[in-house]
Short mmCIF file of C-alpha atoms in Angstrom, two decimals:
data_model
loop_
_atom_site.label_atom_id
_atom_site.label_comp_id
_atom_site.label_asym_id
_atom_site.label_seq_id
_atom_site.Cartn_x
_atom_site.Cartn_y
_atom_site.Cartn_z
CA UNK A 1 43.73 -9.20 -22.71
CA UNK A 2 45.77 -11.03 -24.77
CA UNK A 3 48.43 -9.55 -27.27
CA UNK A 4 47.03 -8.91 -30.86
CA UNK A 5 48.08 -11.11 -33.32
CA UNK A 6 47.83 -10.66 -37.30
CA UNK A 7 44.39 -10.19 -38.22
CA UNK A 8 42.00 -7.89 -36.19
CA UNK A 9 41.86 -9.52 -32.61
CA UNK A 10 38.52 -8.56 -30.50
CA UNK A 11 37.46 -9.37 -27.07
CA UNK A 12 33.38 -10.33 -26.66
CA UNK A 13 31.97 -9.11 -23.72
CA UNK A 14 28.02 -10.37 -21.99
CA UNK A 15 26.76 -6.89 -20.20
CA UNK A 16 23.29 -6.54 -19.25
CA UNK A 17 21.65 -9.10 -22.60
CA UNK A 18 23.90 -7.13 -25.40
CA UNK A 19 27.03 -8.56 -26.41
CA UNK A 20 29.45 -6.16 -26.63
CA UNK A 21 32.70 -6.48 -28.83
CA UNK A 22 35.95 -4.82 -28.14
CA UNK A 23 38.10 -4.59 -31.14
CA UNK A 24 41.88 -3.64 -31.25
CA UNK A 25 43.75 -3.19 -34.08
CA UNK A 26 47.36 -3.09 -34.77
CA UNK A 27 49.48 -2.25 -38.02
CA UNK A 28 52.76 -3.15 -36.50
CA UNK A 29 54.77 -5.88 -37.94
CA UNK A 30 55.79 -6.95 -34.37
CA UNK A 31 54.54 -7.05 -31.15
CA UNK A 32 56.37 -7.94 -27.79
CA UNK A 33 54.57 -8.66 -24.36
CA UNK A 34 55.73 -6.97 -21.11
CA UNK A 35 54.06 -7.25 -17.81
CA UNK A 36 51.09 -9.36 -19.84
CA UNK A 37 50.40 -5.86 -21.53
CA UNK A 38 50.67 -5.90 -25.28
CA UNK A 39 52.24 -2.83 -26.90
CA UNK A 40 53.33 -2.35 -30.73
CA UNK A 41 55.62 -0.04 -32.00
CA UNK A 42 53.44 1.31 -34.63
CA UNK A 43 50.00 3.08 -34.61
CA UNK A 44 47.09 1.92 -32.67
CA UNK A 45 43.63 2.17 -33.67
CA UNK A 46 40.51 0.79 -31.45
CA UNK A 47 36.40 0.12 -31.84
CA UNK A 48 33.86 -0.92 -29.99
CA UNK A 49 30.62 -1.83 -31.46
CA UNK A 50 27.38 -3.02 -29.72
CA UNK A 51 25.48 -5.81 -31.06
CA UNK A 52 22.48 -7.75 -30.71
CA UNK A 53 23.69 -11.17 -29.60
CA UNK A 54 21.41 -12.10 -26.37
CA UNK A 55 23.36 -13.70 -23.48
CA UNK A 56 22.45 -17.01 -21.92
CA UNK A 57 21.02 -16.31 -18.25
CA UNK A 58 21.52 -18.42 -15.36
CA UNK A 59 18.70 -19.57 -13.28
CA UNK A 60 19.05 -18.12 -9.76
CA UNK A 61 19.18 -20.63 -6.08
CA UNK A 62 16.53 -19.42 -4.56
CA UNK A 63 12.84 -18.26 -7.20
CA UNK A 64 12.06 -14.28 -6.52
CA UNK A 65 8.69 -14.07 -4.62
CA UNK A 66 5.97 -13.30 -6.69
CA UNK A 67 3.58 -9.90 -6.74
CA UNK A 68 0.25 -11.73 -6.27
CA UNK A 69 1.95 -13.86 -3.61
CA UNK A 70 3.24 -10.84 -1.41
CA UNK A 71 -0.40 -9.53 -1.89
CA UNK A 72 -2.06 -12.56 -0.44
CA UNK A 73 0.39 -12.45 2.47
CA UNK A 74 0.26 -8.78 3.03
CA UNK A 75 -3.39 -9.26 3.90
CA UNK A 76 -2.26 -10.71 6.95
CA UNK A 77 -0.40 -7.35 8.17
CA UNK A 78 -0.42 -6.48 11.23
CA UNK A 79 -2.38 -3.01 9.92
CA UNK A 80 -4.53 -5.11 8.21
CA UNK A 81 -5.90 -7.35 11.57
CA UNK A 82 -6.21 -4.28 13.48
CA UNK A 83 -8.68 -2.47 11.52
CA UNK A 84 -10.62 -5.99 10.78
CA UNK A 85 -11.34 -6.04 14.68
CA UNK A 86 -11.76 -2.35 15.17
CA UNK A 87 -14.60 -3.13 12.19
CA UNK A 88 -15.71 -5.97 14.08
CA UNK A 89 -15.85 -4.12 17.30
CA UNK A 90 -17.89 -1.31 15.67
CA UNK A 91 -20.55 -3.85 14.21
CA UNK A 92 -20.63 -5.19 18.27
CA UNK A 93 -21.77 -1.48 18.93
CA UNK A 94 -24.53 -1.78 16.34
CA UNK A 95 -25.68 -4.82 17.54
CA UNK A 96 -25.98 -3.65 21.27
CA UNK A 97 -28.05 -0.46 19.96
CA UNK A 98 -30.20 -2.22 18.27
CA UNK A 99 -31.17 -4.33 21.08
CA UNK A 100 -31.57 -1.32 23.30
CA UNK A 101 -34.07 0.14 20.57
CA UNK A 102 -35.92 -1.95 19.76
CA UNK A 103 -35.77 -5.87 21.40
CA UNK A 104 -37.46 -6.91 24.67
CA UNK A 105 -35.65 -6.97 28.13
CA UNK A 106 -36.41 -10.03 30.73
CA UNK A 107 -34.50 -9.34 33.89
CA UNK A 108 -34.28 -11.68 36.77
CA UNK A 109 -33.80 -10.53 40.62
CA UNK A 110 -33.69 -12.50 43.56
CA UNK A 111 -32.53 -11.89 47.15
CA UNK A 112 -32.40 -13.34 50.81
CA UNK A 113 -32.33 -11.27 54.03
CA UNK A 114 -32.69 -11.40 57.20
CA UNK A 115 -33.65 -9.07 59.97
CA UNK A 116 -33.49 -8.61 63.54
CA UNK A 117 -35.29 -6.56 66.15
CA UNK A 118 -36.17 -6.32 69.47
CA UNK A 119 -39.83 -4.83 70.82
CA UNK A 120 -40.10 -4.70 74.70
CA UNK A 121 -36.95 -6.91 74.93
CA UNK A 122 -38.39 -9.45 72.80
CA UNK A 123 -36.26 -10.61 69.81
CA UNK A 124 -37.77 -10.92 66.55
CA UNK A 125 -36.15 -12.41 63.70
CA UNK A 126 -37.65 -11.86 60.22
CA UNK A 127 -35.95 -13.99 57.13
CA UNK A 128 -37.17 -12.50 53.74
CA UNK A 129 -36.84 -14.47 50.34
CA UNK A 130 -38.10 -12.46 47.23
CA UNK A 131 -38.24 -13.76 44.19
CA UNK A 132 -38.70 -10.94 40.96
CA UNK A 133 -39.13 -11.44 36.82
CA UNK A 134 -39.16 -7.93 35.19
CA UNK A 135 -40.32 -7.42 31.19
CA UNK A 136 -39.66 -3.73 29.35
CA UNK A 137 -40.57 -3.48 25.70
CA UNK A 138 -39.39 -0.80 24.06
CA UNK A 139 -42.50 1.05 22.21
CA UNK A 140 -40.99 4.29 21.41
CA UNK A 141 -38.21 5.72 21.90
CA UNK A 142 -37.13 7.80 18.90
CA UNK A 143 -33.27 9.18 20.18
CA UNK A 144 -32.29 5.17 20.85
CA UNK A 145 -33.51 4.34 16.96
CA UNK A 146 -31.58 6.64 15.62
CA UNK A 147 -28.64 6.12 17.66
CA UNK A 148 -29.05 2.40 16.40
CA UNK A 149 -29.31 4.06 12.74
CA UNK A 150 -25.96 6.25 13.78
CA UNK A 151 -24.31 2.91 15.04
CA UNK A 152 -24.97 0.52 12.24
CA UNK A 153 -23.29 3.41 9.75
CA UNK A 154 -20.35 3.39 12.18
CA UNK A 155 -20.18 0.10 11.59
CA UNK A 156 -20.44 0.18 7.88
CA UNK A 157 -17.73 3.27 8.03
CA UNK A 158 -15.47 1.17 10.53
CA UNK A 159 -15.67 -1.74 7.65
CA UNK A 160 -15.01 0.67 4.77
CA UNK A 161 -11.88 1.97 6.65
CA UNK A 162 -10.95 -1.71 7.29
CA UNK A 163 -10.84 -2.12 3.58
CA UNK A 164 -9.29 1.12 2.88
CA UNK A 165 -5.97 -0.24 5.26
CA UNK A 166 -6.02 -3.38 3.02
CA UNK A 167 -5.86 -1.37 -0.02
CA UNK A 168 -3.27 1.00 1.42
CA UNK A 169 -0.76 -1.84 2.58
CA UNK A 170 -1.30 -3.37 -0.84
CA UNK A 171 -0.35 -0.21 -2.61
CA UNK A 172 2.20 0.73 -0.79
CA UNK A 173 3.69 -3.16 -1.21
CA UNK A 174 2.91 -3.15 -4.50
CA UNK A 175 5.09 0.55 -5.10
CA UNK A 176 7.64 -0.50 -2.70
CA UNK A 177 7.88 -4.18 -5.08
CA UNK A 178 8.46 -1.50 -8.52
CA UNK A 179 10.83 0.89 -7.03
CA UNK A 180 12.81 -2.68 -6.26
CA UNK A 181 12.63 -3.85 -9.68
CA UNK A 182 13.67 -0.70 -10.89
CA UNK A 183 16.53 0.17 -8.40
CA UNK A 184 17.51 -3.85 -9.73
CA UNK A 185 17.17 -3.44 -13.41
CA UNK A 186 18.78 0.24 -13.58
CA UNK A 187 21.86 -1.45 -11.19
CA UNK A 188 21.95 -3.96 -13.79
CA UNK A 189 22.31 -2.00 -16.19
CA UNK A 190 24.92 0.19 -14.31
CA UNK A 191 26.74 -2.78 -14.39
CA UNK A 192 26.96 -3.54 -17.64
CA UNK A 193 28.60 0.22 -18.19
CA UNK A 194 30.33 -0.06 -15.82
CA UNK A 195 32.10 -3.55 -17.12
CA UNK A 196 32.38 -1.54 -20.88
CA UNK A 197 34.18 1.22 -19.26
CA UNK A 198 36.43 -0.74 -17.18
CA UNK A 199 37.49 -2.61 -20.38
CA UNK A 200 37.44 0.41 -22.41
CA UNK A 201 40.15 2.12 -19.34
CA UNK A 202 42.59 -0.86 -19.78
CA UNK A 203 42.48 0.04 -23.85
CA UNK A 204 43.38 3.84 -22.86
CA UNK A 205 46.10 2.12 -20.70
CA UNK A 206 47.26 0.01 -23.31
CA UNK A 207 47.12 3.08 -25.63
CA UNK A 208 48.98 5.45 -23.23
CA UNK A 209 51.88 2.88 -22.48
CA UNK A 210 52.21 2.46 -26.70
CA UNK A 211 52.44 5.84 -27.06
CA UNK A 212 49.23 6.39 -28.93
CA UNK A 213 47.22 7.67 -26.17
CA UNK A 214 47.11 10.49 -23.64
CA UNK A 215 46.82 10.51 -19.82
CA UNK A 216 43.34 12.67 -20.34
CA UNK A 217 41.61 9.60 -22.20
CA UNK A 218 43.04 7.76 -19.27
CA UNK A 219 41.86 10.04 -16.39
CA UNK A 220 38.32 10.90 -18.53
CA UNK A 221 37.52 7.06 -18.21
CA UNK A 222 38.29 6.26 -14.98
CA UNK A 223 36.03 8.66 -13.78
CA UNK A 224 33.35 7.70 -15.26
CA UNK A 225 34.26 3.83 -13.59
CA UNK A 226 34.16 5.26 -10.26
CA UNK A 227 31.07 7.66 -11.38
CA UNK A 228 29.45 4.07 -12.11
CA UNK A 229 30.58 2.15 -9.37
CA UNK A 230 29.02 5.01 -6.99
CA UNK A 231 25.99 4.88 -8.56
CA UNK A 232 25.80 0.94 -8.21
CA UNK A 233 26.62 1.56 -4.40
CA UNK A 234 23.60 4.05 -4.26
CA UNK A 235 20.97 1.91 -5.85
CA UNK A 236 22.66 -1.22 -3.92
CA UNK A 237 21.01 0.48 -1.04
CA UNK A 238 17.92 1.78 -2.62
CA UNK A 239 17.26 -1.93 -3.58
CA UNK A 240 17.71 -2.97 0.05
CA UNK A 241 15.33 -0.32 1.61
CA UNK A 242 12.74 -1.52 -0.97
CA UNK A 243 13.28 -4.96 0.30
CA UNK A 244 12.78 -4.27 4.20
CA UNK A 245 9.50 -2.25 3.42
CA UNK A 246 8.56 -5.58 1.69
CA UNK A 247 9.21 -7.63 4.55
CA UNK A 248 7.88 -5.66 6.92
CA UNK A 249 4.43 -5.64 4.95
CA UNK A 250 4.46 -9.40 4.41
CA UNK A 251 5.95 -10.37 7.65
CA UNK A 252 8.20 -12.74 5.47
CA UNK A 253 11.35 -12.78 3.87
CA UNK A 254 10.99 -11.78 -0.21
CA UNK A 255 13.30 -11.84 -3.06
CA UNK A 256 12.38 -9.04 -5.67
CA UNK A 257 13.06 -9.89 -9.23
CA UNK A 258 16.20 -8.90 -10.38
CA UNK A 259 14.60 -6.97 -13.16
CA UNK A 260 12.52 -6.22 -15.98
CA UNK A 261 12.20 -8.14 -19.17
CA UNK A 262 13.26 -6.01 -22.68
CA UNK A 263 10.08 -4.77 -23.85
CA UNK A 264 8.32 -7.18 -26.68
CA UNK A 265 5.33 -5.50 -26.85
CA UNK A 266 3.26 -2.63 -25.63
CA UNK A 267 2.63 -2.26 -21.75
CA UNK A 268 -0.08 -3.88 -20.62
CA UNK A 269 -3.02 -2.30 -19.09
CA UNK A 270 -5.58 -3.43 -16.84
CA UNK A 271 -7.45 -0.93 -15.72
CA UNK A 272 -10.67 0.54 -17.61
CA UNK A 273 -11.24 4.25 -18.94
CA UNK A 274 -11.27 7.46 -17.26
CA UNK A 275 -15.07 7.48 -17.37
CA UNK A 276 -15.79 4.22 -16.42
CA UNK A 277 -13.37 4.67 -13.07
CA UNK A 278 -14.70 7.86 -12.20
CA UNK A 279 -18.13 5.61 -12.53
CA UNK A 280 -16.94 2.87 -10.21
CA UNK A 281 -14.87 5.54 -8.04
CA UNK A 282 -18.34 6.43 -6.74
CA UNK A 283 -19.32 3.11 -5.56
CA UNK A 284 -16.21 1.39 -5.06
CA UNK A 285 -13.39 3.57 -4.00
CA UNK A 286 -13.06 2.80 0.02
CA UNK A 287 -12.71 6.83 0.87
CA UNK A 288 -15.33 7.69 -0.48
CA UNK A 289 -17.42 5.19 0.79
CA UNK A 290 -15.67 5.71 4.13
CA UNK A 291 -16.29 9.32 4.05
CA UNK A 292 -20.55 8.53 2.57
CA UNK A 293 -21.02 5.99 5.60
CA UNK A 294 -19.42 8.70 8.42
CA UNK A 295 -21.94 11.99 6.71
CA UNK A 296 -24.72 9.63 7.32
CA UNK A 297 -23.91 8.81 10.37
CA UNK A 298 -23.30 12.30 11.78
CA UNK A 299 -27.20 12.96 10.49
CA UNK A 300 -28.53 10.16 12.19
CA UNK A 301 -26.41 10.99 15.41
CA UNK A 302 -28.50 14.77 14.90
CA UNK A 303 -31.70 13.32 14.57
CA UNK A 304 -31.27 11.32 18.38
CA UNK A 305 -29.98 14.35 19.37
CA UNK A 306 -33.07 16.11 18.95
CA UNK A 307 -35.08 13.12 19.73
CA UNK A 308 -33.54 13.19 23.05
CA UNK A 309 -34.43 17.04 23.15
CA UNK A 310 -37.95 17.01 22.84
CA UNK A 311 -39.57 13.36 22.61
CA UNK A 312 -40.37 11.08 25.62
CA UNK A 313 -39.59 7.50 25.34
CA UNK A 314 -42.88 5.03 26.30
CA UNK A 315 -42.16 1.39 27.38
CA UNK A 316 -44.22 -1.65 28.37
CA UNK A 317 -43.77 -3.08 31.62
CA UNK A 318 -44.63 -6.53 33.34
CA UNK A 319 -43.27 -7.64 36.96
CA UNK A 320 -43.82 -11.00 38.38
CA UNK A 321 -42.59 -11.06 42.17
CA UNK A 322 -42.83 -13.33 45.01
CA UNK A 323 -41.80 -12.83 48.42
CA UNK A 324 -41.64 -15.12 51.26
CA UNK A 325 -41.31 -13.70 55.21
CA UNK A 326 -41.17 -15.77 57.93
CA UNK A 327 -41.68 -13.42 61.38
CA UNK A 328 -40.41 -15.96 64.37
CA UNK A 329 -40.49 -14.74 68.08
CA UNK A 330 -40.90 -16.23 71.67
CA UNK A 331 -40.70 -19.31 70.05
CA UNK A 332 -43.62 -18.88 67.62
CA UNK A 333 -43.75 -18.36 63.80
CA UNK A 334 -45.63 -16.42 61.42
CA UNK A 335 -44.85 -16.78 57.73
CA UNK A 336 -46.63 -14.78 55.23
CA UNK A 337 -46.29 -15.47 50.80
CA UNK A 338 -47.12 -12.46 48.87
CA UNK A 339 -47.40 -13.35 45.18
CA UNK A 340 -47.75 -9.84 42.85
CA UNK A 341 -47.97 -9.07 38.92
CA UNK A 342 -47.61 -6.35 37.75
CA UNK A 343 -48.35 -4.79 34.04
CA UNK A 344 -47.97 -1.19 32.95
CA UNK A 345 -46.50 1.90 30.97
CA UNK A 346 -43.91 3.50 31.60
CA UNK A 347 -43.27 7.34 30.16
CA UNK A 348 -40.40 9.31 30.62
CA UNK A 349 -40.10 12.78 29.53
CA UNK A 350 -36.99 15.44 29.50
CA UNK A 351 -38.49 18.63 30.86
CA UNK A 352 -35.48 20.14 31.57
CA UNK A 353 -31.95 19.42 31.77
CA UNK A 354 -29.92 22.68 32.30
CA UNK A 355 -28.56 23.27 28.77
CA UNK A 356 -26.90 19.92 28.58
CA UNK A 357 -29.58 18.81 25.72
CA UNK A 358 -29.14 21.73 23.88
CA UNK A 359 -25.44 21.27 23.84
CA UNK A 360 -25.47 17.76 22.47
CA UNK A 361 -27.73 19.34 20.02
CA UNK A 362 -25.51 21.37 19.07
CA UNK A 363 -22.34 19.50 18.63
CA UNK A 364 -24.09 17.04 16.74
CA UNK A 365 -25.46 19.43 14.20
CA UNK A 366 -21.17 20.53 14.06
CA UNK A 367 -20.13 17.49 13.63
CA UNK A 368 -22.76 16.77 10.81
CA UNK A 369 -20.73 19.83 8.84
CA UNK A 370 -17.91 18.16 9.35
CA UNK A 371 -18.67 15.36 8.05
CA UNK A 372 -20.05 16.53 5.12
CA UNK A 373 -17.20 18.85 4.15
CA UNK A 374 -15.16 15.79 4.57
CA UNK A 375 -17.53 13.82 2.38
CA UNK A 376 -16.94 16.62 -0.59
CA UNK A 377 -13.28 16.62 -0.12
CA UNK A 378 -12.81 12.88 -0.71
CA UNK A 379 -14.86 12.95 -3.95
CA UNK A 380 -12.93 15.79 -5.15
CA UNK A 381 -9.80 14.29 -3.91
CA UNK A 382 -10.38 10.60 -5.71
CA UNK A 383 -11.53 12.27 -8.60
CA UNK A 384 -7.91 13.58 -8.65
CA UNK A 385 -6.24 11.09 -8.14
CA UNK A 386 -7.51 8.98 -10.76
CA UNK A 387 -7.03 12.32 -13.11
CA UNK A 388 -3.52 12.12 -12.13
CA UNK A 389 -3.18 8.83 -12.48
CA UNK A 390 -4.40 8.60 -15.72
CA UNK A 391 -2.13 11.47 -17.27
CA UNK A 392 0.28 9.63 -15.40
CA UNK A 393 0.06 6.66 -17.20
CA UNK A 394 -0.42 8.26 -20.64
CA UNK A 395 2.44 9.81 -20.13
CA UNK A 396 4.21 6.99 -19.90
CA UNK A 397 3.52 5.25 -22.86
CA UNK A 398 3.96 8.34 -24.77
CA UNK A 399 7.80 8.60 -22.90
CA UNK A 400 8.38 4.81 -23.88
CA UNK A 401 7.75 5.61 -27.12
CA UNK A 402 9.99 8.08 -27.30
CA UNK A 403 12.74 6.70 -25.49
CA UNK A 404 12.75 3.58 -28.11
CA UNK A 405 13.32 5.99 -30.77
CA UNK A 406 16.01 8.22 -28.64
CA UNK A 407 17.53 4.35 -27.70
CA UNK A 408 17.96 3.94 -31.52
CA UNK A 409 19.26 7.20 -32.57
CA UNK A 410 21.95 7.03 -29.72
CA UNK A 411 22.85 3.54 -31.09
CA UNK A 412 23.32 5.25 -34.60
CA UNK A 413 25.02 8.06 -33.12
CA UNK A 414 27.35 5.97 -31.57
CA UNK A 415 28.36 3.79 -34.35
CA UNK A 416 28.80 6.95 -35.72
CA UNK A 417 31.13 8.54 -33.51
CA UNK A 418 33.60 5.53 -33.01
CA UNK A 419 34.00 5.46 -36.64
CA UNK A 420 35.00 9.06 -36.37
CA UNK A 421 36.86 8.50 -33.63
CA UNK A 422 38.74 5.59 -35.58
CA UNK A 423 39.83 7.97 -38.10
CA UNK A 424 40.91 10.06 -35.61
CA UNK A 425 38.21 13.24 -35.85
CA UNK A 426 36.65 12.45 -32.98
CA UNK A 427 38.15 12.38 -29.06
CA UNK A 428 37.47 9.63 -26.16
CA UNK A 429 35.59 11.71 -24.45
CA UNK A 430 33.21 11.96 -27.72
CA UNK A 431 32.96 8.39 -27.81
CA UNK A 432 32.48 8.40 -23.64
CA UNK A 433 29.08 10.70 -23.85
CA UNK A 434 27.66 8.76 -27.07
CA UNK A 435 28.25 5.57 -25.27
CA UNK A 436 26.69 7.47 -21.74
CA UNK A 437 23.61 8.47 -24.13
CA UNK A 438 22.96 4.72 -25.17
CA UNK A 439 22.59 4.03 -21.52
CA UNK A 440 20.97 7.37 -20.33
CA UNK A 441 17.96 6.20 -22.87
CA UNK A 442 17.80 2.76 -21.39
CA UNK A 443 17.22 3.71 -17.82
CA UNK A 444 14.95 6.71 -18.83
CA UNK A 445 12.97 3.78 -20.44
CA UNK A 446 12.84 1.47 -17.20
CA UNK A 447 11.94 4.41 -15.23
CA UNK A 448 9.22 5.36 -17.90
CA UNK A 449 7.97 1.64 -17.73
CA UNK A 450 7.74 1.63 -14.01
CA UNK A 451 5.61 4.50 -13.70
CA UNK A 452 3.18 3.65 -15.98
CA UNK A 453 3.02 0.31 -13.49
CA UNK A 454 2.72 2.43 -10.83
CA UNK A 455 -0.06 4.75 -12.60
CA UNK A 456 -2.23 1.39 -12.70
CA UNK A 457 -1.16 0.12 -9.43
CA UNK A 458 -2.68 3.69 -8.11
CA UNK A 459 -5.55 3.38 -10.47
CA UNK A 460 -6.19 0.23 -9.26
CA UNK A 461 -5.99 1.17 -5.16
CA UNK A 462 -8.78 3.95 -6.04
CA UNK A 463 -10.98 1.43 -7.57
CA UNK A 464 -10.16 -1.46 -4.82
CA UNK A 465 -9.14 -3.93 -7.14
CA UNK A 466 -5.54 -4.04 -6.30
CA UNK A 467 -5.54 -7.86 -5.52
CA UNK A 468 -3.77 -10.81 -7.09
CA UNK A 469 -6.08 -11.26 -10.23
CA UNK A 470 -5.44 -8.18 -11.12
CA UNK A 471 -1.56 -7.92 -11.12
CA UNK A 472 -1.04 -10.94 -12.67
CA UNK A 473 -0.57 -9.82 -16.54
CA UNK A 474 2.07 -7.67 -15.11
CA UNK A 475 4.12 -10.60 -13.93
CA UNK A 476 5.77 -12.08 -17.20
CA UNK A 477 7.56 -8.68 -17.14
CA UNK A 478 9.78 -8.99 -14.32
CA UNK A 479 12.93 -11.05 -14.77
CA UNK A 480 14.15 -13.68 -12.46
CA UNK A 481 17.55 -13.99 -14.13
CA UNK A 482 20.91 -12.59 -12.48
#
């Protein structure tokens, strides 16, 4: 810093979009440089005042990637594909049910033998050709329909818990994308503390070489630089972690913003009313249908149970054979065509199968249980969750609010307490925790708008809506700017 001259010198600092003034004042007639440190012989007095004056940002290399961008790719996850062909192998199963139930069965057969024998030492050789077209049409058979039944709500389940990995990889890219802009914004504004308090140490210095200052105001601020520069280390790395579990959900590399943009307005919300999502909870949310689609399932898989108990299953059956034998011995030949057709029913009836029915019976009729106690603890658990999310989010505009005001008053306070501390009724370490209580309210304000983010990203999961559309008019609050 350059030696004060006559007047009252200052030095202008940029930290985190606040310009921050320095002011040093001197009443000596003189002053004298040594070692490029300025020192008077007379009494020193020193300010700092925060104002209003928004920096100039510079555009960064490389654009940050975008929320509704890393949600597109994300659907592309390797959690993602793997449920979309377990769902795909499940509707397979419903499709081969279904054609054991209830569709028609042509099977074809054919062979070619031949035989040899000997009667009273004379060789006969016999070549056989058969030829064989067999119908079956299912006319009842009760357990195989409502296995189908069983199978085609596997399949709707198995699609239901495709869409509920979707929504989980988008919620947990879409939390893992806030706690990154917030590590980045509350770094940022680390930052800019820490710059104040580095330039407020080399006052203390300047004050303890003139005399005017003690080795306390000295030792009081340099802890809190290395207090700062800690806590910049710490969410350094939180950023980073943030950033892999973004990769690894996109499969590409991403650039979070660097954080958020000062709060113009109210947040914004996208998501509807408590009443209206517990509503569209019932219909929508993908655990709950998940959880609907496996109860009904488990009661048709009873039902076929019992059908294969105590109901016979009755087919139609047509056979078309030919068969073609040629008998050749001694020389001589005999061949013989047989044309048959066949048409028919066919019953078959459990009479008795050792216990084994009554066992699937009664795993079947366990399993239903199951499934419905798991059916009542997904409603009650959505219904929960969107509860919680909602005080969640109200809660978060009520902190903002707050933490405006308790920004303000710490402003005040401070202004306050460097006046004081001017006049000398008032110690550094005063003005240290009114500055620390400026900055305290910041970052409990970022944290407070983050969660009410995350309250609708959560919201938004529940409902399955979590998708690009829907994120958007979050977007113009994140800051590309270094």
């Amino acid at each position: 810093m350059p030696a004060p001259r006559a007047g009252r010198p200052s030095l202008a600092l940029c930290v985190g979009g606040v310009m921050l003034a320095v002011a040093v004042q001197a009443s000596a007639a003189s002053a004298e440089k040594a070692e490029g440190i300025a020192q008077t012989t007379g009494p020193w007095r020193w300010a700092t005042t925060l104002s209003a004056t928004p920096a100039t940002p510079a555009l960064r290399a490389n654009p940050p990637s975008a929320w509704p961008d890393l949600l597109t790719l994300a659907q592309q996850a390797a959690g993602n594909r793997a449920a979309q062909a377990g769902a795909q192998a499940a509707q397979a199963l419903s499709d081969q049910a279904r054609a054991t139930a209830w569709m028609p069965r042509v099977d074809a057969t054919a062979s070619t033998l031949r035989t040899h024998q000997s009667v009273n030492d004379v060789n006969v050789s016999t070549p056989t050709r058969t030829a064989t077209l067999t119908a079956t049409l299912p006319l009842w058979r009760a357990a195989d329909r409502a296995s189908a039944r069983a199978q085609a709500q596997q399949a709707e389940q198995a699609q239901w818990q495709a869409r509920l990995s979707q929504t989980t990889v988008a919620q947990d890219l879409s939390l893992a994308y806030l706690n990154a802009v917030e590590a980045a914004e509350q770094r940022r504004l680390t930052q800019a503390q820490q710059s104040l308090l580095e330039e407020q140490l080399g006052i203390n210095e300047r004050r303890l070489n003139a005399g005017a200052g003690t080795i306390l105001d000295v030792l009081e601020t340099r802890t809190r630089v290395d207090q700062s520069r800690a806590q910049v280390q710490d969410l350094s790395t939180r950023l980073a972690s943030q950033r892999l579990v973004i990769e690894r959900l996109t499969g590409q590399p991403a650039l979070p913003p660097t954080g958020l943009r000062p709060l113009g307005t109210a947040l914004p919300e996208v998501v509807p009313p408590l009443a209206d999502a517990l509503n569209q909870a019932a219909s929508r949310n993908p655990q709950r249908q998940e959880s609907d689609a496996q109860a009904r399932a488990a009661a048709d898989i009873a039902q076929a149970r019992q059908a294969e108990r105590w109901q016979p299953t009755l087919d139609a059956v047509a056979t078309l054979q030919h068969n073609r034998q040629v008998q050749q011995f001694n020389g001589l030949s005999d061949e013989q065509n047989v044309s048959s057709r066949t048409v028919g029913l066919q019953l078959n009836w459990p009479l008795f199968t050792g216990g084994q029915q009554g066992g699937r019976v009664r795993e079947a009729a366990a399993l239903l249980t199951q499934a419905q106690a798991r059916q009542d603890e997904a409603q009650a658990q959505v219904d929960a969750s969107l509860r919680d999310a909602y005080q969640t989010l109200a809660q978060a505009h009520a902190v903002i609010a707050v933490q405006q005001e308790v920004e303000r008053s710490a402003s005040a306070t401070f202004e306050a307490v460097r006046k004081a501390f001017v006049a000398g009724m008032r110690t550094n370490l005063d003005l240290l925790n009114a500055q620390q209580q400026i900055y305290t309210a910041r970052q409990s304000l970022v944290t407070a708008r983050i969660n009410g983010l995350a309250a609708q990203v959560n919201i938004l999961a529940l409902l399955d809506q979590l998708d690009a559309a829907h994120v958007a008019p979050f977007v113009p609050l994140m800051d590309d700017t270094p």
